[in-house]
CSV table of C-alpha atoms in Angstrom, one decimal:
chain,number,residue,atom,x,y,z
A,14,PRO,CA,4.6,-231.8,-5.4
A,15,ARG,CA,3.9,-232.7,-9.0
A,16,ARG,CA,0.2,-231.8,-8.7
A,17,ALA,CA,1.1,-228.5,-7.0
A,18,ALA,CA,3.5,-227.7,-9.8
A,19,GLN,CA,0.9,-228.5,-12.4
A,20,GLY,CA,-1.5,-226.2,-10.6
A,21,ARG,CA,1.0,-223.3,-10.6
A,22,GLY,CA,1.8,-224.0,-14.3
A,23,ARG,CA,-1.9,-223.9,-15.1
A,24,ALA,CA,-2.4,-220.6,-13.2
A,25,LEU,CA,0.5,-219.1,-15.1
A,26,TRP,CA,-0.8,-220.3,-18.4
A,27,GLU,CA,-4.2,-218.9,-17.7
A,28,GLN,CA,-2.5,-215.5,-17.1
A,29,ASN,CA,-1.1,-215.7,-20.7
A,30,ALA,CA,2.4,-216.9,-19.8
A,31,LYS,CA,4.7,-217.8,-22.7
A,32,LEU,CA,6.9,-220.8,-22.7
A,33,TYR,CA,10.5,-220.8,-24.1
A,34,ILE,CA,12.1,-224.2,-24.6
A,35,CYS,CA,15.8,-224.4,-25.1
A,36,GLY,CA,17.9,-227.6,-25.2
A,37,SER,CA,18.1,-230.9,-27.0
A,38,ARG,CA,15.3,-232.1,-29.2
A,39,ALA,CA,14.5,-234.7,-26.5
A,40,ILE,CA,13.8,-231.8,-24.1
A,41,GLY,CA,11.4,-230.2,-26.6
A,42,GLU,CA,9.6,-233.5,-27.1
A,43,GLY,CA,9.5,-234.1,-23.4
A,44,VAL,CA,7.9,-230.8,-22.8
A,45,LYS,CA,5.3,-231.4,-25.5
A,46,THR,CA,4.5,-234.8,-24.1
A,47,GLU,CA,4.0,-233.4,-20.6
A,48,VAL,CA,1.9,-230.5,-21.7
A,49,VAL,CA,-0.3,-232.7,-23.8
A,50,LYS,CA,-0.8,-235.1,-20.8
A,51,MET,CA,-1.7,-232.1,-18.5
A,52,VAL,CA,-4.1,-230.6,-20.9
A,53,ILE,CA,-5.9,-234.0,-21.6
A,54,ASN,CA,-6.1,-234.6,-17.8
A,55,GLY,CA,-7.5,-231.1,-17.2
A,56,LYS,CA,-10.1,-231.5,-20.0
A,57,LYS,CA,-11.2,-234.9,-18.6
A,58,GLU,CA,-11.5,-233.5,-15.1
A,59,ARG,CA,-13.8,-230.8,-16.4
A,60,GLY,CA,-15.8,-233.3,-18.4
A,61,ASP,CA,-14.7,-231.8,-21.8
A,62,GLU,CA,-15.6,-234.3,-24.5
A,63,ASP,CA,-12.8,-233.0,-26.8
A,64,ALA,CA,-10.0,-234.5,-24.8
A,65,SER,CA,-8.4,-236.6,-27.5
A,66,GLU,CA,-4.6,-236.7,-27.8
A,67,GLU,CA,-4.8,-235.8,-31.4
A,68,SER,CA,-6.9,-232.6,-30.8
A,69,VAL,CA,-4.6,-231.5,-28.0
A,70,LYS,CA,-1.5,-232.0,-30.1
A,71,GLU,CA,-3.1,-229.9,-32.9
A,72,TRP,CA,-3.9,-227.2,-30.3
A,73,TRP,CA,-0.3,-227.3,-29.1
A,74,GLU,CA,1.1,-227.0,-32.6
A,75,GLY,CA,-1.2,-224.1,-33.3
A,76,LEU,CA,0.4,-222.2,-30.4
A,77,ARG,CA,4.0,-222.4,-31.8
A,78,ASN,CA,5.6,-219.0,-32.0
A,79,VAL,CA,2.5,-217.5,-30.3
A,80,ARG,CA,2.6,-218.8,-26.8
A,81,TYR,CA,5.7,-220.9,-27.0
A,82,ALA,CA,9.0,-220.9,-28.9
A,83,THR,CA,11.7,-223.4,-29.2
A,84,ASP,CA,15.5,-223.4,-29.7
A,85,VAL,CA,16.3,-227.0,-29.9
A,86,PHE,CA,19.3,-228.9,-31.2
A,87,ASP,CA,20.5,-232.5,-31.7
């Protein structure tokens, strides 16, 4: 089930889906953590040498307000 969900998520992302995160700060951090894990795993599966956590986190932050937006609170 989890792998299938990741595949659907990847397919949507590749079709330029946008992500809106609304909830507690912990929800926002949890989404970031899972996205970073999925991207790193995908890069490793494809043999991409730039699969470091730091580079993926930078990529994710670069997408803020472009491909994803947050409305988080404490």
